[in-house]
Structures are given as C-alpha cells and as structure tokens.
C-alpha cells in the first residue's frame, strides 16, 4: 500500500465513527468515506503535519455538506425518521462514552442540534479534539468553537438519557422483551414501561409503522400486538445494537424489526423500532467503532 493508503486505513474506523455520529446513517457514512479517500489521495502529503487531523477535517466538512442535504430530505420522510441501526462489536460497550454517543436515544438528541453544533459536540465531547483542530474542521475560530461547544453541551444535557450503557436493569428489561415476544405475551411488558413511554416506528413508507409517535402504555402495547404475527412465527433475539443491548425481531424467519430501548430511572421511556427494509439490509455484521486509535 502507498503511504496515503496506509494512513487512511489506519484512521478509517475513527473516521467512520465520526461521520456516522454526524449523519445517523451507515450508508451515507460509507459514501462520505469514499469521497474522503478520493480527496485524501490527491493531497500533497509533504504539506500535511498530522494525518489524523487532516483526514478528520476532510471527513467532517464532507459530512456537514451531506447532513444539510439529508436534513432537507428528512422533511419529506414518511413518518418518524430513526438512525440506521448498527450491529456493533462487543468491545464497543467497554468504551462507555463511545457506546453512549452512538445509542439511538443520543443520536436522536443530536438531531435537535444544528449541523455545526452537532459536529462541534461530537468532535469535542466524544473524541476530545482540541478546539483549534475542530475549528479547522468546521471553518470557525477556536473561540467560536468554545462558545458553540458550551451551547451544544447545555442543550444535550437537558435531553440526554440517564441510563448507563450495559446496566443490569437494561439487561433485565431486554430479557423481559425476549420472553414476552417468544412467549406470545406482550401484555407482560406493562410493568416495565413508563406511563409516559413514547414509541417511534420507522417504516419509511415501505412497511407498516405509525406516522406519529405513539404515547402511553396502552397505545404502545396495542401497536406491538398489532404488528406481531398471530401465527406464532414471531421471534426475538438479543443483539448489540448501537453500542448496547437491543433486539432483532423476526417474523416467519425473516428479519422484521430492529428495536432499541431508552431507560430512564429504571423504566422504559423510549422504544425505537426500525422497520424500513432499506435500513435493515445492512444489519449483517458487527461494526468495530473507534473513538481513538
């Protein structure tokens, strides 16, 4: 391999993680990485002092351009939009900050930020990049980046989940879901759902899903029962999705839904069901996300 290829491959895991956290889409992250490589291959390496910083700058700028395009597309998306789920390697959960940052609940919080705020928050809070390096990536001064980071940090703090990645209570809740689906008794989930639980279902107009968030225990259970096959073919299995335990739900032997869960103060406050076949197509092998080399 050439020196430029070696450098790109060495930092590819980090770049993918950065771009995925900015876009919430593995498919779009791969497209951005391909374009990053093409830009990087044309760079005069003698002018590059820090390969990682330069690559992060290219990838971040390309991701910001893509994010603005995606934001316009999502305005016409059919029903709620959820991040594309990632089957992640077990060791991702060992890095609690990384696992938390790629959780479905956190990615939805990041959706409330502007593109620049999101990039600054991810690069500073998750990857701990220096302010001047972030400034180069987003086209702002270091002083401006400090202000943006402070504002973004406050906004995220108001909305971020309060559960710990890999907590025993999360494992217990996931086990209850598996038993309920495989035993055909979804009503048994009533006592683990918070009274004000909110469920988002992403079908992308291609599969049955609610066009608005579903709120409250009774309505959530009613929907789950409605989309669960009555012939007993439903099956659930535990998987590591976006850095923590989630569920792969099958119907008639085919992957039907990826489910992730938000837990606050011991109760399920958020259920996120990705049913869009285009988003499920890529959930095949674990992605080894990286926060640092």
Short mmCIF file of C-alpha atoms in Angstrom, two decimals:
data_model
loop_
_atom_site.label_atom_id
_atom_site.label_comp_id
_atom_site.label_asym_id
_atom_site.label_seq_id
_atom_site.Cartn_x
_atom_site.Cartn_y
_atom_site.Cartn_z
CA UNK A 1 0.00 0.00 0.00
CA UNK A 2 1.10 3.59 -0.55
CA UNK A 3 1.73 5.87 2.44
CA UNK A 4 -1.57 7.68 1.81
CA UNK A 5 -3.48 4.39 1.76
CA UNK A 6 -1.76 3.25 4.97
CA UNK A 7 -2.74 6.46 6.72
CA UNK A 8 -6.34 6.28 5.54
CA UNK A 9 -6.75 2.64 6.55
CA UNK A 10 -5.20 3.35 9.97
CA UNK A 11 -7.78 6.06 10.69
CA UNK A 12 -10.76 4.60 8.83
CA UNK A 13 -12.51 3.26 11.94
CA UNK A 14 -12.26 6.63 13.65
CA UNK A 15 -13.49 8.46 10.53
CA UNK A 16 -16.47 6.13 10.13
CA UNK A 17 -17.48 6.68 13.75
CA UNK A 18 -17.26 10.46 13.44
CA UNK A 19 -19.27 10.56 10.22
CA UNK A 20 -21.88 8.06 11.42
CA UNK A 21 -22.48 10.13 14.55
CA UNK A 22 -22.96 13.21 12.38
CA UNK A 23 -25.30 11.55 9.87
CA UNK A 24 -27.00 8.67 11.69
CA UNK A 25 -26.67 6.61 8.53
CA UNK A 26 -24.08 3.92 7.84
CA UNK A 27 -24.80 4.01 4.11
CA UNK A 28 -24.19 7.76 3.91
CA UNK A 29 -21.14 7.44 6.16
CA UNK A 30 -19.61 4.95 3.73
CA UNK A 31 -20.29 7.34 0.83
CA UNK A 32 -18.59 10.17 2.71
CA UNK A 33 -15.59 7.96 3.49
CA UNK A 34 -15.25 7.05 -0.17
CA UNK A 35 -15.21 10.74 -1.09
CA UNK A 36 -12.79 11.44 1.77
CA UNK A 37 -10.41 8.86 0.34
CA UNK A 38 -10.58 10.43 -3.12
CA UNK A 39 -9.81 13.88 -1.69
CA UNK A 40 -7.04 12.47 0.52
CA UNK A 41 -5.40 10.63 -2.38
CA UNK A 42 -4.95 13.97 -4.19
CA UNK A 43 -3.34 15.72 -1.22
CA UNK A 44 0.35 16.67 -1.25
CA UNK A 45 1.42 14.71 1.82
CA UNK A 46 4.54 16.83 2.26
CA UNK A 47 2.22 19.67 3.36
CA UNK A 48 0.40 17.54 5.96
CA UNK A 49 1.66 17.74 9.56
CA UNK A 50 -0.95 15.48 11.17
CA UNK A 51 -2.65 12.78 9.09
CA UNK A 52 -5.49 12.22 11.56
CA UNK A 53 -6.35 15.90 11.92
CA UNK A 54 -6.29 16.40 8.15
CA UNK A 55 -8.48 13.35 7.49
CA UNK A 56 -10.97 14.35 10.20
CA UNK A 57 -11.18 17.81 8.66
CA UNK A 58 -11.94 16.42 5.20
CA UNK A 59 -14.47 13.91 6.50
CA UNK A 60 -16.21 16.43 8.78
CA UNK A 61 -16.61 19.04 6.04
CA UNK A 62 -17.99 16.44 3.63
CA UNK A 63 -20.31 15.09 6.34
CA UNK A 64 -21.63 18.58 7.09
CA UNK A 65 -22.45 19.08 3.41
CA UNK A 66 -24.20 15.69 3.34
CA UNK A 67 -26.04 16.45 6.61
CA UNK A 68 -27.57 19.60 5.20
CA UNK A 69 -28.80 17.65 2.18
CA UNK A 70 -30.16 14.86 4.38
CA UNK A 71 -31.97 17.36 6.61
CA UNK A 72 -33.95 18.59 3.61
CA UNK A 73 -34.78 15.00 2.58
CA UNK A 74 -35.96 14.09 6.06
CA UNK A 75 -38.55 16.85 5.90
CA UNK A 76 -40.44 14.70 3.38
CA UNK A 77 -39.68 11.34 5.05
CA UNK A 78 -42.81 9.24 5.62
CA UNK A 79 -43.37 9.03 9.38
CA UNK A 80 -40.71 9.33 12.09
CA UNK A 81 -37.08 9.07 10.99
CA UNK A 82 -34.75 6.91 13.09
CA UNK A 83 -30.99 6.42 12.71
CA UNK A 84 -29.87 3.45 10.67
CA UNK A 85 -29.12 0.72 13.26
CA UNK A 86 -25.61 -0.65 13.58
CA UNK A 87 -24.76 -4.12 14.81
CA UNK A 88 -21.70 -3.29 16.93
CA UNK A 89 -18.80 -5.34 18.23
CA UNK A 90 -18.95 -6.34 21.93
CA UNK A 91 -15.91 -4.24 22.84
CA UNK A 92 -17.73 -1.04 21.86
CA UNK A 93 -19.71 -1.30 25.12
CA UNK A 94 -16.41 -1.27 27.05
CA UNK A 95 -15.93 2.36 25.99
CA UNK A 96 -18.95 3.82 27.79
CA UNK A 97 -18.58 7.30 26.28
CA UNK A 98 -18.47 5.88 22.75
CA UNK A 99 -21.36 3.46 23.32
CA UNK A 100 -23.49 6.23 24.80
CA UNK A 101 -22.72 8.58 21.89
CA UNK A 102 -23.92 6.11 19.23
CA UNK A 103 -27.05 4.97 21.08
CA UNK A 104 -30.31 5.57 19.24
CA UNK A 105 -31.55 7.83 22.03
CA UNK A 106 -28.41 10.00 21.88
CA UNK A 107 -28.41 10.20 18.08
CA UNK A 108 -31.99 11.48 18.28
CA UNK A 109 -30.86 14.11 20.79
CA UNK A 110 -28.10 15.15 18.39
CA UNK A 111 -30.76 15.59 15.69
CA UNK A 112 -32.03 18.60 17.67
CA UNK A 113 -28.73 20.45 17.15
CA UNK A 114 -27.74 22.48 14.12
CA UNK A 115 -25.22 20.77 11.80
CA UNK A 116 -22.33 22.86 13.13
CA UNK A 117 -23.37 22.34 16.77
CA UNK A 118 -23.60 18.63 16.16
CA UNK A 119 -20.14 18.45 14.61
CA UNK A 120 -18.58 20.51 17.40
CA UNK A 121 -20.29 18.46 20.11
CA UNK A 122 -19.24 15.13 18.60
CA UNK A 123 -15.65 16.15 17.92
CA UNK A 124 -15.18 17.74 21.36
CA UNK A 125 -17.30 15.69 23.76
CA UNK A 126 -16.86 12.26 22.17
CA UNK A 127 -13.43 12.47 20.55
CA UNK A 128 -11.87 15.20 22.74
CA UNK A 129 -10.29 17.01 19.80
CA UNK A 130 -8.60 20.37 20.52
CA UNK A 131 -10.70 23.48 19.83
CA UNK A 132 -8.35 24.73 17.13
CA UNK A 133 -8.48 21.37 15.33
CA UNK A 134 -12.29 21.41 15.47
CA UNK A 135 -12.24 24.98 14.20
CA UNK A 136 -10.27 23.88 11.14
CA UNK A 137 -12.83 21.14 10.51
CA UNK A 138 -15.94 23.35 10.77
CA UNK A 139 -14.48 26.61 9.45
CA UNK A 140 -14.70 28.54 12.75
CA UNK A 141 -12.21 30.16 15.12
CA UNK A 142 -11.21 28.29 18.27
CA UNK A 143 -13.01 30.95 20.35
CA UNK A 144 -16.22 30.48 18.37
CA UNK A 145 -15.93 26.71 18.72
CA UNK A 146 -15.70 27.06 22.52
CA UNK A 147 -18.96 29.01 22.56
CA UNK A 148 -20.69 26.56 20.23
CA UNK A 149 -19.47 23.61 22.33
CA UNK A 150 -20.82 25.19 25.53
CA UNK A 151 -24.21 25.88 23.94
CA UNK A 152 -24.44 22.38 22.45
CA UNK A 153 -23.38 20.77 25.73
CA UNK A 154 -26.17 22.54 27.60
CA UNK A 155 -28.79 21.56 25.04
CA UNK A 156 -27.72 17.92 25.06
CA UNK A 157 -27.61 17.77 28.87
CA UNK A 158 -31.30 18.69 29.02
CA UNK A 159 -32.30 15.77 26.80
CA UNK A 160 -29.72 13.01 27.13
CA UNK A 161 -30.72 9.58 28.51
CA UNK A 162 -29.94 8.88 32.16
CA UNK A 163 -29.32 5.13 31.89
CA UNK A 164 -25.85 3.61 31.92
CA UNK A 165 -24.70 1.51 28.99
CA UNK A 166 -24.63 -2.17 29.92
CA UNK A 167 -26.54 -1.63 33.18
CA UNK A 168 -28.14 -4.67 34.87
CA UNK A 169 -31.57 -3.06 34.66
CA UNK A 170 -31.20 -2.76 30.90
CA UNK A 171 -30.25 -6.43 30.62
CA UNK A 172 -33.29 -7.37 32.71
CA UNK A 173 -35.63 -5.30 30.52
CA UNK A 174 -34.21 -6.79 27.32
CA UNK A 175 -34.69 -10.29 28.76
CA UNK A 176 -38.32 -9.44 29.55
CA UNK A 177 -38.89 -8.33 25.95
CA UNK A 178 -37.36 -11.53 24.59
CA UNK A 179 -39.52 -13.67 26.87
CA UNK A 180 -42.65 -11.66 26.03
CA UNK A 181 -42.17 -11.91 22.25
CA UNK A 182 -41.09 -15.56 22.22
CA UNK A 183 -43.85 -16.50 24.67
CA UNK A 184 -46.53 -14.51 22.86
CA UNK A 185 -47.39 -12.45 25.95
CA UNK A 186 -46.69 -8.80 25.17
CA UNK A 187 -49.09 -7.67 27.90
CA UNK A 188 -46.48 -8.83 30.43
CA UNK A 189 -44.37 -5.81 29.42
CA UNK A 190 -46.82 -3.40 31.01
CA UNK A 191 -44.94 -3.12 34.31
CA UNK A 192 -41.56 -2.26 32.71
CA UNK A 193 -42.95 0.57 30.56
CA UNK A 194 -43.10 4.08 31.99
CA UNK A 195 -46.64 5.56 31.97
CA UNK A 196 -45.49 8.24 29.52
CA UNK A 197 -43.45 5.86 27.32
CA UNK A 198 -43.00 7.07 23.73
CA UNK A 199 -42.53 4.72 20.79
CA UNK A 200 -41.17 5.77 17.40
CA UNK A 201 -41.60 3.43 14.45
CA UNK A 202 -39.63 3.95 11.24
CA UNK A 203 -41.13 2.20 8.25
CA UNK A 204 -40.04 4.78 5.67
CA UNK A 205 -43.36 4.33 3.87
CA UNK A 206 -42.31 0.78 2.96
CA UNK A 207 -43.61 -1.13 5.97
CA UNK A 208 -46.41 -0.74 8.50
CA UNK A 209 -45.47 1.95 11.00
CA UNK A 210 -47.17 4.77 12.88
CA UNK A 211 -46.92 8.14 11.18
CA UNK A 212 -46.68 9.90 14.55
CA UNK A 213 -45.05 9.00 17.87
CA UNK A 214 -47.17 6.64 19.98
CA UNK A 215 -47.53 7.73 23.61
CA UNK A 216 -48.67 5.81 26.67
CA UNK A 217 -48.51 2.18 27.76
CA UNK A 218 -51.86 1.04 26.37
CA UNK A 219 -51.32 2.51 22.91
CA UNK A 220 -47.75 1.19 22.71
CA UNK A 221 -48.83 -2.34 23.61
CA UNK A 222 -51.74 -2.16 21.19
CA UNK A 223 -49.37 -1.32 18.33
CA UNK A 224 -46.87 -4.02 19.29
CA UNK A 225 -49.62 -6.63 19.36
CA UNK A 226 -50.97 -5.39 16.01
CA UNK A 227 -47.63 -5.83 14.19
CA UNK A 228 -46.73 -9.15 15.84
CA UNK A 229 -47.67 -12.14 13.64
CA UNK A 230 -50.65 -14.04 15.06
CA UNK A 231 -49.33 -17.36 13.69
CA UNK A 232 -46.67 -17.69 16.39
CA UNK A 233 -43.78 -17.09 14.00
CA UNK A 234 -42.51 -14.04 15.91
CA UNK A 235 -39.09 -14.50 17.46
CA UNK A 236 -36.79 -12.14 19.33
CA UNK A 237 -33.08 -12.39 19.97
CA UNK A 238 -30.65 -10.16 21.81
CA UNK A 239 -28.08 -8.25 19.76
CA UNK A 240 -25.61 -5.47 20.39
CA UNK A 241 -27.16 -2.57 18.53
CA UNK A 242 -25.53 0.86 18.52
CA UNK A 243 -23.20 0.02 21.38
CA UNK A 244 -25.68 -1.58 23.78
CA UNK A 245 -28.16 -4.43 24.04
CA UNK A 246 -31.10 -4.29 21.65
CA UNK A 247 -33.39 -6.72 19.85
CA UNK A 248 -33.59 -8.33 16.47
CA UNK A 249 -37.22 -9.27 15.81
CA UNK A 250 -38.08 -11.91 13.23
CA UNK A 251 -41.35 -12.85 11.52
CA UNK A 252 -41.61 -16.08 9.54
CA UNK A 253 -37.84 -16.44 9.78
CA UNK A 254 -37.08 -13.04 8.21
CA UNK A 255 -35.62 -10.02 9.99
CA UNK A 256 -38.61 -7.74 10.54
CA UNK A 257 -37.55 -5.07 13.04
CA UNK A 258 -34.57 -3.79 14.97
CA UNK A 259 -35.60 -2.48 18.38
CA UNK A 260 -33.60 -0.31 20.75
CA UNK A 261 -34.75 0.95 24.12
CA UNK A 262 -34.28 4.06 26.25
CA UNK A 263 -34.38 3.57 30.01
CA UNK A 264 -34.63 6.42 32.49
CA UNK A 265 -34.80 5.87 36.24
CA UNK A 266 -35.44 2.15 35.86
CA UNK A 267 -38.34 2.32 33.41
CA UNK A 268 -38.60 2.17 29.62
CA UNK A 269 -39.29 5.71 28.43
CA UNK A 270 -38.49 5.22 24.75
CA UNK A 271 -38.97 2.40 22.26
CA UNK A 272 -37.43 2.76 18.80
CA UNK A 273 -38.47 0.30 16.11
CA UNK A 274 -36.69 0.40 12.74
CA UNK A 275 -38.82 -1.49 10.20
CA UNK A 276 -37.70 0.22 6.99
CA UNK A 277 -36.27 -2.66 4.88
CA UNK A 278 -33.66 -0.35 3.34
CA UNK A 279 -32.20 0.33 6.79
CA UNK A 280 -32.35 -3.33 7.84
CA UNK A 281 -30.49 -4.54 4.77
CA UNK A 282 -27.10 -3.51 6.19
CA UNK A 283 -27.55 -5.10 9.64
CA UNK A 284 -25.42 -8.13 8.91
CA UNK A 285 -22.04 -7.96 10.62
CA UNK A 286 -20.69 -6.10 13.62
CA UNK A 287 -19.00 -2.74 13.03
CA UNK A 288 -15.89 -2.10 15.20
CA UNK A 289 -16.45 1.58 16.02
CA UNK A 290 -13.48 3.55 17.33
CA UNK A 291 -13.12 6.68 19.43
CA UNK A 292 -9.33 6.67 19.31
CA UNK A 293 -6.56 4.69 17.64
#
